[in-house]
Coordinates of C-alpha atoms and ligand atoms in Angstrom, one line a residue:
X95 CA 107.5 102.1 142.0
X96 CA 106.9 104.6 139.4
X97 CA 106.6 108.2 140.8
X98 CA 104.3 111.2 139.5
X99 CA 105.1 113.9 137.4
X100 CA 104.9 116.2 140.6
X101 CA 106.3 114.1 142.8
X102 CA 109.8 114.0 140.9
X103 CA 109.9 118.0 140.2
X104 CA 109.6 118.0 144.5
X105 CA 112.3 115.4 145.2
X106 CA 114.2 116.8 142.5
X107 CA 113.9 120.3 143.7
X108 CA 114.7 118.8 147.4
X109 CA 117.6 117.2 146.9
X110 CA 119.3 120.4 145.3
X111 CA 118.2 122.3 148.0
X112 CA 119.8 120.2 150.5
X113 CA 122.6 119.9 148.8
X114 CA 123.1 123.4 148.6
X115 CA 122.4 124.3 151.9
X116 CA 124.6 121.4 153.4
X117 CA 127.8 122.4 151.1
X118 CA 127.1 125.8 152.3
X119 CA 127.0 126.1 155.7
X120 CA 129.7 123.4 155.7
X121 CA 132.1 125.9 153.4
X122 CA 130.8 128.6 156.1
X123 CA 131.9 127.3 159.2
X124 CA 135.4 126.0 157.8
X125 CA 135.8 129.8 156.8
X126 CA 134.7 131.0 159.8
X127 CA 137.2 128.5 161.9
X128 CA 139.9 129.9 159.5
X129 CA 139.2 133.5 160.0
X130 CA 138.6 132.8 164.2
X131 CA 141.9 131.0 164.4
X132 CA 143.9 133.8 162.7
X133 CA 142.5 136.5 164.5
X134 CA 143.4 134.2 167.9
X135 CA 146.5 133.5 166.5
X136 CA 147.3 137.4 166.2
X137 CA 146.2 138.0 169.3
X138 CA 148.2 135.4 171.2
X139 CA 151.0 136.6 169.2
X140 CA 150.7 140.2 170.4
X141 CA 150.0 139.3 173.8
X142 CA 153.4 137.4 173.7
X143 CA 154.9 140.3 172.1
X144 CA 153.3 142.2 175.3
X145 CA 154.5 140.6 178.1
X146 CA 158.1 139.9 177.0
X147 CA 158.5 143.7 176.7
X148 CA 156.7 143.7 180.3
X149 CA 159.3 141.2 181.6
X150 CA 161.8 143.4 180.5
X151 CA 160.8 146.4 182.7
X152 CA 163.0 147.0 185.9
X153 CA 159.8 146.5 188.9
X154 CA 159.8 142.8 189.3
X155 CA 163.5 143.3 190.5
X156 CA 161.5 144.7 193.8
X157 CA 159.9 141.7 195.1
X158 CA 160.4 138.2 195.8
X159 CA 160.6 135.7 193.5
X160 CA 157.1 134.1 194.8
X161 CA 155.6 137.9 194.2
X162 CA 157.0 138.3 191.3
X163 CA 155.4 134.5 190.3
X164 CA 151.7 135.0 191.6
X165 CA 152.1 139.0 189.9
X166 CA 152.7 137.4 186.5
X167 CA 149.8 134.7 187.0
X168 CA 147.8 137.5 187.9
X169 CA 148.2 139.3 184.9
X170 CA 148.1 136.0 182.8
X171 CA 144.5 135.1 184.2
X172 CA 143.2 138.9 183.9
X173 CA 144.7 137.9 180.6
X174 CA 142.3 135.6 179.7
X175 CA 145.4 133.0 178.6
X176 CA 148.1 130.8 180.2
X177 CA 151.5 132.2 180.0
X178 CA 154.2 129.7 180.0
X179 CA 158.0 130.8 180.0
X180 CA 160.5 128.0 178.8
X181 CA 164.4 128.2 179.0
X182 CA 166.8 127.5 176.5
X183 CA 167.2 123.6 177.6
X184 CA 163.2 123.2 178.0
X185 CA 163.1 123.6 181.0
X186 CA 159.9 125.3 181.9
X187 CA 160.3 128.5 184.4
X188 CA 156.8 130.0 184.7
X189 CA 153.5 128.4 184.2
X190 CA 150.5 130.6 185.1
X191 CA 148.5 127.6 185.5
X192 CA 150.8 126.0 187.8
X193 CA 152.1 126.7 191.0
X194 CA 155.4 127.6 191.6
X195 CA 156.3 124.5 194.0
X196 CA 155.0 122.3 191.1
X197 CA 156.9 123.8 188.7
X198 CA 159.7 120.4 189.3
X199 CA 157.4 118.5 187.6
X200 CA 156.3 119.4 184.6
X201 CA 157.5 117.7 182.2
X202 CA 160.6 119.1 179.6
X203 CA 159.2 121.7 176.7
X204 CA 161.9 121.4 175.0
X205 CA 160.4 118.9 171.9
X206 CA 156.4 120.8 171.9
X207 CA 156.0 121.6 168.3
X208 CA 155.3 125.0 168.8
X209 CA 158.7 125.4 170.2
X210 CA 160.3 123.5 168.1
X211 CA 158.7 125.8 165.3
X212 CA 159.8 128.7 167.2
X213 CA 163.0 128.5 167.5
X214 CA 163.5 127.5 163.8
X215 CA 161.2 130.5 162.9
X216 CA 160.8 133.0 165.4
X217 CA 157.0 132.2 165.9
X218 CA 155.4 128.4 166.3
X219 CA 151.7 127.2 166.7
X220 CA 150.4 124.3 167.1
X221 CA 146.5 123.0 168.5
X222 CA 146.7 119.7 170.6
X223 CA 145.0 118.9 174.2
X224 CA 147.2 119.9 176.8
X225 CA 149.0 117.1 178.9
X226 CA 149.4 119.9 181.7
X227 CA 145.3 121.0 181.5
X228 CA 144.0 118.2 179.9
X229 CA 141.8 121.0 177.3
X230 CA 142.3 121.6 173.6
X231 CA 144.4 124.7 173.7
X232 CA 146.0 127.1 171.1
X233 CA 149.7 127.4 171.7
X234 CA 151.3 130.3 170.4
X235 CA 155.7 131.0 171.3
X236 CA 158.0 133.3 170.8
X237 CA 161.9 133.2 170.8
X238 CA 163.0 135.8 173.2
X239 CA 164.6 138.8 171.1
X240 CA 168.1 138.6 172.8
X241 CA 168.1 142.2 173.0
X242 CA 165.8 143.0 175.3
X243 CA 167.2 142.1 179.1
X244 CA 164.6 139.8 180.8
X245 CA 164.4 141.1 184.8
X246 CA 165.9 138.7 187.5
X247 CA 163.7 135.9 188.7
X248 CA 162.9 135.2 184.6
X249 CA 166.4 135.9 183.3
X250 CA 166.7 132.5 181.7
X251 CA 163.5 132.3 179.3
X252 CA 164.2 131.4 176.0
X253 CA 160.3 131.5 174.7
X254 CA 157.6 132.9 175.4
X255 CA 154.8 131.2 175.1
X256 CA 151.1 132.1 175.0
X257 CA 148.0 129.6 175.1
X258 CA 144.1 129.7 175.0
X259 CA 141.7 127.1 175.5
X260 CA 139.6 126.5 172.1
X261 CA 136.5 125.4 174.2
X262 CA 134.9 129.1 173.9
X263 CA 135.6 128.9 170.3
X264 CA 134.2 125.5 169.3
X265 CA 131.3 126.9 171.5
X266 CA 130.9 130.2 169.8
X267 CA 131.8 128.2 166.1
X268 CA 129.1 125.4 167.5
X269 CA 126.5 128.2 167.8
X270 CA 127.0 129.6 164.4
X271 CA 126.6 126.4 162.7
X272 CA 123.5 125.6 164.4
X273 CA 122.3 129.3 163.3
X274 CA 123.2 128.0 159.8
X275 CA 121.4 124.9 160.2
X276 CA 118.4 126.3 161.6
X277 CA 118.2 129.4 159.3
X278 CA 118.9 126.1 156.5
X279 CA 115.7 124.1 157.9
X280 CA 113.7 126.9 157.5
X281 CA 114.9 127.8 154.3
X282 CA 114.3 124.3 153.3
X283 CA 110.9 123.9 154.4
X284 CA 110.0 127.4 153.0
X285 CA 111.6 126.8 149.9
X286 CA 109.6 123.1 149.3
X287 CA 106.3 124.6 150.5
X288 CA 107.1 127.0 147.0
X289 CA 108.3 124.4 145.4
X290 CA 105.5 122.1 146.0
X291 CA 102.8 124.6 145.2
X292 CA 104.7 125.8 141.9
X293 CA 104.8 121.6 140.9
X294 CA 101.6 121.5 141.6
X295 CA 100.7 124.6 139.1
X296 CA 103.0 122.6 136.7
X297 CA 101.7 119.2 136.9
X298 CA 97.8 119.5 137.7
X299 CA 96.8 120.1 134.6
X300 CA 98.9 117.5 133.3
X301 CA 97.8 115.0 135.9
X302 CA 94.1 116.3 135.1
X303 CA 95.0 115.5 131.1
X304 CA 95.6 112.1 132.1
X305 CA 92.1 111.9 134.2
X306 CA 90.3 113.0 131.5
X307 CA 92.8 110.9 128.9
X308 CA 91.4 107.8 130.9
X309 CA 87.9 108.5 130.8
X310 CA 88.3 108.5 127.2
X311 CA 89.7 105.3 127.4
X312 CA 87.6 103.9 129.2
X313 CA 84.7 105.1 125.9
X314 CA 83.4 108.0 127.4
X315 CA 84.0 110.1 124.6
X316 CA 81.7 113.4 125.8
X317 CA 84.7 113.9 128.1
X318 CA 85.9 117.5 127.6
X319 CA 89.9 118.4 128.2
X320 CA 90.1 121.4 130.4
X321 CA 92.6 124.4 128.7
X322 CA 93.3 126.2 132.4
X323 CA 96.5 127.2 131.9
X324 CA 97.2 129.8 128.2
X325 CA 100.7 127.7 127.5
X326 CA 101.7 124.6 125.7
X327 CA 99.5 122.1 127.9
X328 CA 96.6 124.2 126.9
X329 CA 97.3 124.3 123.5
X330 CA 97.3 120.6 123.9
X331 CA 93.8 120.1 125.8
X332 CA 92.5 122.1 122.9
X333 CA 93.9 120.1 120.2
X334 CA 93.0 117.3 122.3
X335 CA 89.4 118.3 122.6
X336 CA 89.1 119.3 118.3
X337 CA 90.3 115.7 118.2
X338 CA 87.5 114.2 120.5
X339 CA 85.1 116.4 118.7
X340 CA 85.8 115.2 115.4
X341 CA 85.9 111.5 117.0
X342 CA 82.7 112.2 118.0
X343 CA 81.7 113.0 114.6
X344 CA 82.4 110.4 113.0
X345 CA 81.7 108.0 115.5
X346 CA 78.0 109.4 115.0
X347 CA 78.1 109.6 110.8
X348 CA 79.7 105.9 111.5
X349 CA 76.7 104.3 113.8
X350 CA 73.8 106.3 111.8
X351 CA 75.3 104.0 108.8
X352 CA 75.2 101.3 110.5
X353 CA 71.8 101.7 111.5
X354 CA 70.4 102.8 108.0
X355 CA 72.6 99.8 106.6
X356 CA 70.7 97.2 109.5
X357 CA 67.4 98.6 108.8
X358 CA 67.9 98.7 105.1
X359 CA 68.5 94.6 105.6
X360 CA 65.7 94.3 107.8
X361 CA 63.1 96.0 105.3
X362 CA 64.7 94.0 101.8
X363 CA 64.3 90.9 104.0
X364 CA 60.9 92.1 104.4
X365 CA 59.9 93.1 101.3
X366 CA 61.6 90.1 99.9
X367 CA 59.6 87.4 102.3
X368 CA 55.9 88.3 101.1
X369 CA 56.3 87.7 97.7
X370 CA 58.5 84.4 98.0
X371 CA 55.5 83.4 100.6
X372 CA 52.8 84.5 97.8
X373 CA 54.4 82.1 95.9
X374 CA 54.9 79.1 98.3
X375 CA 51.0 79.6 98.4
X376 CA 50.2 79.5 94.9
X377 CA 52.1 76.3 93.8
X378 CA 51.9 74.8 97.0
X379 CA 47.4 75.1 96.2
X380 CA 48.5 73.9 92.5
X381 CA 50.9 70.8 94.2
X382 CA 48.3 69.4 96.5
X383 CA 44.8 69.9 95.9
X384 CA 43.1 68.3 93.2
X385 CA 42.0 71.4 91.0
X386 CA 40.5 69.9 87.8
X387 CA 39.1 73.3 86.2
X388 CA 42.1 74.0 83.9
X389 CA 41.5 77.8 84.0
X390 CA 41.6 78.0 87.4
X391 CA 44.5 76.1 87.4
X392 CA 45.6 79.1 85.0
X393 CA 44.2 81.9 87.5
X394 CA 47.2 79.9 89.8
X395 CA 50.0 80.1 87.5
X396 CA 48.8 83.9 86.1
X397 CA 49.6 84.5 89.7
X398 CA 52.3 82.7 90.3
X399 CA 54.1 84.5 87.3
X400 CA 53.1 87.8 88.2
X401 CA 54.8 87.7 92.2
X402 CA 58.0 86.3 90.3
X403 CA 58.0 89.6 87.6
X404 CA 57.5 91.6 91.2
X405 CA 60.2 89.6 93.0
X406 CA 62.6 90.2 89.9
X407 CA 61.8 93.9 89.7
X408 CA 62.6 94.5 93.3
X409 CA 65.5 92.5 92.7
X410 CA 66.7 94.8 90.0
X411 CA 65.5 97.5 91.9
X412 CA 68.2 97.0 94.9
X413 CA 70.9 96.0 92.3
X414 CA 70.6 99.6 91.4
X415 CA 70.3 101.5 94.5
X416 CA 73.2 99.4 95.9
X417 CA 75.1 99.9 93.1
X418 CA 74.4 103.6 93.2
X419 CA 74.8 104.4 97.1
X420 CA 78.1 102.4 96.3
X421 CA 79.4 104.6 93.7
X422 CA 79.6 101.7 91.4
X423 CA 77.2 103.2 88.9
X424 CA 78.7 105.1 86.4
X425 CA 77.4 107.8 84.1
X426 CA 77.7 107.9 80.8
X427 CA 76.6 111.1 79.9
X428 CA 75.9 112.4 76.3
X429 CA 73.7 114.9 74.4
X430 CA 70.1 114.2 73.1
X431 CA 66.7 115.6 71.6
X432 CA 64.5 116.4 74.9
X433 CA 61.3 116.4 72.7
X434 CA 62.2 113.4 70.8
X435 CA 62.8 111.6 73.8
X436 CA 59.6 112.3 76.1
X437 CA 57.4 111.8 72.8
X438 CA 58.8 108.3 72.6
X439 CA 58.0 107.7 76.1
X440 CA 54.6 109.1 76.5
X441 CA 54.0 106.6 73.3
X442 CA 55.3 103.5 74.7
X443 CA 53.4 104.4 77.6
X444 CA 50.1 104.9 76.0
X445 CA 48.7 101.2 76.1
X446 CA 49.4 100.9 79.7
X447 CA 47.2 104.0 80.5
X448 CA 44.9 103.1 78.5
X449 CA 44.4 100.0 80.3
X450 CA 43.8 101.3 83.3
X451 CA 41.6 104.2 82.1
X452 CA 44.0 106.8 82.4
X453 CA 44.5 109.3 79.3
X454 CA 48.1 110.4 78.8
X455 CA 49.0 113.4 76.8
X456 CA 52.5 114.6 75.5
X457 CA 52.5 118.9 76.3
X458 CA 55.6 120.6 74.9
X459 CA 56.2 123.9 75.2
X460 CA 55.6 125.1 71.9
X461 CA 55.0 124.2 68.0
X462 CA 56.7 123.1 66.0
X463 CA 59.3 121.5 68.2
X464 CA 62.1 123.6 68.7
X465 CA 65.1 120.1 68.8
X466 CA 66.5 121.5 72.2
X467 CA 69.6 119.4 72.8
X468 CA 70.2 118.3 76.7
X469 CA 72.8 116.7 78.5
X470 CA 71.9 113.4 80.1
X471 CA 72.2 110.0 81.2
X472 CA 69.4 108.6 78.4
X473 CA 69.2 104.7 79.8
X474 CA 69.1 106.3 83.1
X475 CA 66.7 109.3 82.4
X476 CA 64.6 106.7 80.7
X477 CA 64.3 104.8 84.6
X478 CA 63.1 108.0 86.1
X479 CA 60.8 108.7 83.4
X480 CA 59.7 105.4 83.9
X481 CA 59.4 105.3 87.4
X482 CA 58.0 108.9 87.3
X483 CA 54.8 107.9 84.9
X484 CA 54.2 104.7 86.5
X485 CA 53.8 106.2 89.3
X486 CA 51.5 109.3 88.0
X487 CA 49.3 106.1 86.6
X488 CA 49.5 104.2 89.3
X489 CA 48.2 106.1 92.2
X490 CA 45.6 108.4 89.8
X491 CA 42.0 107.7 90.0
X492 CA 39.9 106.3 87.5
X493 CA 39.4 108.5 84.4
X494 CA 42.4 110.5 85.2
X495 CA 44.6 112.3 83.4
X496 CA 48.7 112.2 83.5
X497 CA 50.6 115.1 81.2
X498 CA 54.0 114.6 80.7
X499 CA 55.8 117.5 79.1
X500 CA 58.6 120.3 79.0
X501 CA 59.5 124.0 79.1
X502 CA 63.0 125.9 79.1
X503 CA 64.3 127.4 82.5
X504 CA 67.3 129.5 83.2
X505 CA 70.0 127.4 81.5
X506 CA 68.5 124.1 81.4
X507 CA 65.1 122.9 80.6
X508 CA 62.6 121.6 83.0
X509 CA 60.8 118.2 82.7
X510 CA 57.6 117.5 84.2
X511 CA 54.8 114.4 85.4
X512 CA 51.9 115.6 86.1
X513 CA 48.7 114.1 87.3
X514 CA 45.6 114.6 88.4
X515 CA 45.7 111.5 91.0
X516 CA 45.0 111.2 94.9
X517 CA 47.8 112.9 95.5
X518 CA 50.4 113.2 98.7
X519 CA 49.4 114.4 101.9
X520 CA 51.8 117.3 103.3
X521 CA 53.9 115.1 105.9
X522 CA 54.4 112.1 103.5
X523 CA 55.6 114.6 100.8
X524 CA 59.6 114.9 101.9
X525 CA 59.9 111.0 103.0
X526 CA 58.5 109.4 99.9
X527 CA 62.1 109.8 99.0
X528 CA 63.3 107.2 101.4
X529 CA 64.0 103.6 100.3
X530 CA 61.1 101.4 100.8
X531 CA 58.8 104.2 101.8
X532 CA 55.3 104.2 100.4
X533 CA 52.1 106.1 101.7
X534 CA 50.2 103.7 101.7
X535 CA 51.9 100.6 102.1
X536 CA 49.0 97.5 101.4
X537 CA 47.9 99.7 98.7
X538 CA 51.5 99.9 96.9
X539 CA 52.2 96.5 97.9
X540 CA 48.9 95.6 96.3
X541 CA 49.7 97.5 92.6
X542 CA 53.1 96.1 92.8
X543 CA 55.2 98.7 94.1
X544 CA 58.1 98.2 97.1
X545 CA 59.1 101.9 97.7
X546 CA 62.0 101.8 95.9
X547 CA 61.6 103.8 92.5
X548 CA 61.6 107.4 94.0
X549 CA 65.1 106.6 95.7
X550 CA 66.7 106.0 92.5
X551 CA 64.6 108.7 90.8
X552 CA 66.6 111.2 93.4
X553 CA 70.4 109.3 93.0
X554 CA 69.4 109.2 89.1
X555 CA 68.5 113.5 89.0
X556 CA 70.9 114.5 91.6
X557 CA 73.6 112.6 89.5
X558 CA 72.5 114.8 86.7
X559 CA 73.6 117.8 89.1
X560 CA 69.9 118.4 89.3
X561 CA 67.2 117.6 92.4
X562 CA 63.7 115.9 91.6
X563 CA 60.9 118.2 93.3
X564 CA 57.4 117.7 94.1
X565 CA 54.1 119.7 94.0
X566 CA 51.2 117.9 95.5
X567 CA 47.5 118.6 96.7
X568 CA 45.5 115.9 98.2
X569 CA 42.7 114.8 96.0
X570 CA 43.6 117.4 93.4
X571 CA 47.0 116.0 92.3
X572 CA 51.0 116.0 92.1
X573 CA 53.6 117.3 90.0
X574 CA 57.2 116.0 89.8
X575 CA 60.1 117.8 88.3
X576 CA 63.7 118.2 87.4
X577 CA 66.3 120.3 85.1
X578 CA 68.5 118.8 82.9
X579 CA 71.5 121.8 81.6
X580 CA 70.9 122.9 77.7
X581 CA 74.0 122.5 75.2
X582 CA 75.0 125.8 74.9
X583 CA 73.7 128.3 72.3
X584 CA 77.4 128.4 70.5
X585 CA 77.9 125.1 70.1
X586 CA 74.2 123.9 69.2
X587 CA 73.6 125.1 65.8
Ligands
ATP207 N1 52.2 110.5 91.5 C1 51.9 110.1 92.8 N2 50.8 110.4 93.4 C2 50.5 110.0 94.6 N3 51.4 109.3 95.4 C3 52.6 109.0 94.9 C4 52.9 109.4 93.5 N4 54.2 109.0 93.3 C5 54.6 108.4 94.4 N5 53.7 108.4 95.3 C6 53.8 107.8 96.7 O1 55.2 107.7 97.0 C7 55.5 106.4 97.4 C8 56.9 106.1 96.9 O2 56.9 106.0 95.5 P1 58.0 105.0 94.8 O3 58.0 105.2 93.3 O4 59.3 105.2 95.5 O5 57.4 103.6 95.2 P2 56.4 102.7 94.5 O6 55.9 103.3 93.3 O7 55.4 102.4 95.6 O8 57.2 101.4 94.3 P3 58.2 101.1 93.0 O9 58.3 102.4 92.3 O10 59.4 100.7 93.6 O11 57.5 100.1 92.2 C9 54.4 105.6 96.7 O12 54.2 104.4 97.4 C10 53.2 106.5 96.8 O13 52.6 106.3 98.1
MG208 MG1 57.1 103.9 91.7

């Protein structure tokens, strides 16, 4: 059986307690027996001392012998004690308790240990039941001082001797231990009631620890430890409680990855399955019907080719953003010509407007270019850009216009793509961040596009210790920007 915290601080505290109490009023009444026993002992003494100088005095010569017997026993019982007077031989001469014709036959003193004491010492006790009165008595003799002379009819006695019966004593001793045990009961069942209340104190809110300690277990973990008491086990509830917090936490960060991770599956298994069935469709028609008409058989393949560039840009598309969100791409970061760079990419990207009736201009800041040298990521910076104009083309209207351009900022310059397309309504504006989200999903689906390009536009700029921000008026247009940091003024010339 295993016992509680509380219930061993009681038993314990009990057991010393009873202990105590026990070995106390045992030591007590032991002392107290002592201390009754002398002062009896003293007074038996004296009393002997008492009536051998009364046997001494000349008045019992007056009377009889019987007189002088039933005056003696008289005095013996007012007394309070039994007065026995013993010759020399043992022979026993006066007993107050027996009468004088009985005297014959009582038995020979002679060999009583309190005699036998007393006439090596002076003085002998001894405690024994009485053969004469059959009740425990104190004995008490005295050997007669030889020169005092001891009146007629007692002439002979050679001791004195003195006795009480101990039965008022052991009474009176009885009574005083049953005080003590009494006054000890009550003590005891004071002292547990204290001592079961203090345990209590002491080992609720350890016992209520465990309660809650359990409900944790058991994976509730909104379970809150309760710091009642200011001392060591509150201390602990608190730390306990910081620790569930922070469990909490992370348990939280922990199953909202899980979730984006799950969904992120969900939507590339998506995204993935309409161009792979786009596919099936296409050279499953060229497979089993019969076309003859060569160029549609073309229109087939044209098709068929342009879902496999899709499916191997979306591909290359989650390479990167898995490889970024995993930390696995690194930088390599270097200094280059800002001007240089966007007019080579507004070039390459000229035939491409162009086809779709878009006219792209280049709009730096000033002429003739200034060479201002940033810090950057080129093969990367060259993705956003990328991803940045395709976009500004892609969802502009026909006859638009997309400017793609520069201007210094505080300690970095500021790139821009701008257009003057359908732009973004206000609540699509801060998701279109997200992976896979598009506005208008069969539409970007329809021009090619998964979702995925302003994702790694964000890793890419934020990367750059930068963040990509968005201006954007429905029907009128949308800007995107970042900074990239200058090489410092020192150091560039
Ligand atoms: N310049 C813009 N004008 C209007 N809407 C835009 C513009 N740029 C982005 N969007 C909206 O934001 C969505 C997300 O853009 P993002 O570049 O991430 O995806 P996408 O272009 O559709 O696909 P991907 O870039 O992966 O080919 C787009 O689908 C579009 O709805
Ligand atoms: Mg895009």
């Amino acid at each position: 059986m295993t016992l509680s915290l509380r219930k061993k601080i009681i038993f314990l505290n009990l057991f010393l307690l009873i202990l105590a109490t026990v070995s106390a009023s045992l030591f007590i009444s032991y002392q107290l027996q002592r201390y009754y026993q002398a002062r009896e002992f003293e007074r038996l003494h004296s009393q002997a001392v008492t009536f051998q100088f009364l046997l001494s005095q000349d008045f019992w010569n007056q009377y009889s012998r019987r007189e002088n017997y039933q005056i003696l026993s008289g005095l013996a019982d007012t007394a309070n004690l039994r007065l026995t007077l013993i010759d020399s031989a043992g022979t026993v001469i006066f007993d107050s308790r027996v009468r004088m014709d009985s005297l014959e036959f009582v038995e020979n003193h002679l060999y009583r240990p309190e005699i036998q004491m007393a006439l090596r010492e002076g003085i002998g006790r001894d405690i024994r039941v009485s053969t004469t009165v059959n009740l425990p008595l104190f004995y008490v003799a005295v050997r007669r001082n030889p020169d005092l002379n001891i009146a007629r009819p007692f002439q002979n006695t050679a001791f004195i001797r003195t006795a009480m019966d101990l039965v008022a004593m052991h009474r009176a001793l009885r009574d005083i231990r049953h005080r003590i045990y009494w006054g000890s009961a009550v003590a005891i069942l004071l002292i547990s009631a204290i001592a079961y209340l203090a345990s209590r104190r002491l080992a609720d809110p350890i016992t209520r620890l465990a309660q809650v300690a359990r409900e944790v277990k058991e994976g509730n973990l909104n379970a809150r430890f309760h710091p009642i008491t200011h001392d060591e086990i509150g201390e602990l509830a608190r730390l306990l409680n910081q620790m569930l917090a922070k469990l909490r936490e992370d348990l939280k960060k922990m199953r909202k990855l899980q979730t984006m991770r799950s969904q992120f599956l969900g939507n590339v298994s998506h995204e993935l399955r309409t161009p792979i069935f786009a596919l099936q469709g296409f050279l499953e028609t060229l497979l089993h019907q019969n076309i003859d008409d060569p160029q549609q058989r073309r229109r087939f393949l044209e098709k068929a080719y342009q879902v496999s560039v899709r499916l191997d840009n979306l591909l290359s598309d989650l390479i990167d953003i898995s490889r970024i969100e995993s930390g696995e791409m690194k930088m390599s970061f270097r200094y280059f010509d800002v001007h240089e760079w966007l007019e080579k990419m507004c070039q390459e990207w000229q035939t491409k407007a162009g086809e779709r009736g878009i006219r792209l201009h280049f709009t730096p800041p000033f002429e003739p270019k200034s060479g201002m040298t940033v810090l950057g990521d080129t093969e990367r910076l060259n993705q956003v850009m990328t991803n940045l104009i395709d976009n500004a083309i892609k969802y502009n209207v026909p006859g638009g216009q997309v400017e793609v351009g520069y201007r210094p900022v505080a300690d970095g310059v500021e790139i821009f793509v701008r257009d003057t397309g359908q732009g973004i309504p206000k609540e699509h504006v801060s998701r279109i961040f997200e992976r896979f989200y598009r506005v208008d999903k069969q539409r970007s689906r329809d021009i090619g596009g998964t979702g995925l390009g302003l994702a790694i536009v964000k890793h890419i700029v934020e990367a750059h210790g930068s963040q990509i921000r968005v201006k954007s008026q429905p029907g009128e247009g949308s800007e995107f920007s970042f900074a990239l940091k200058i090489k410092p003024a020192a150091s560039s010339s």
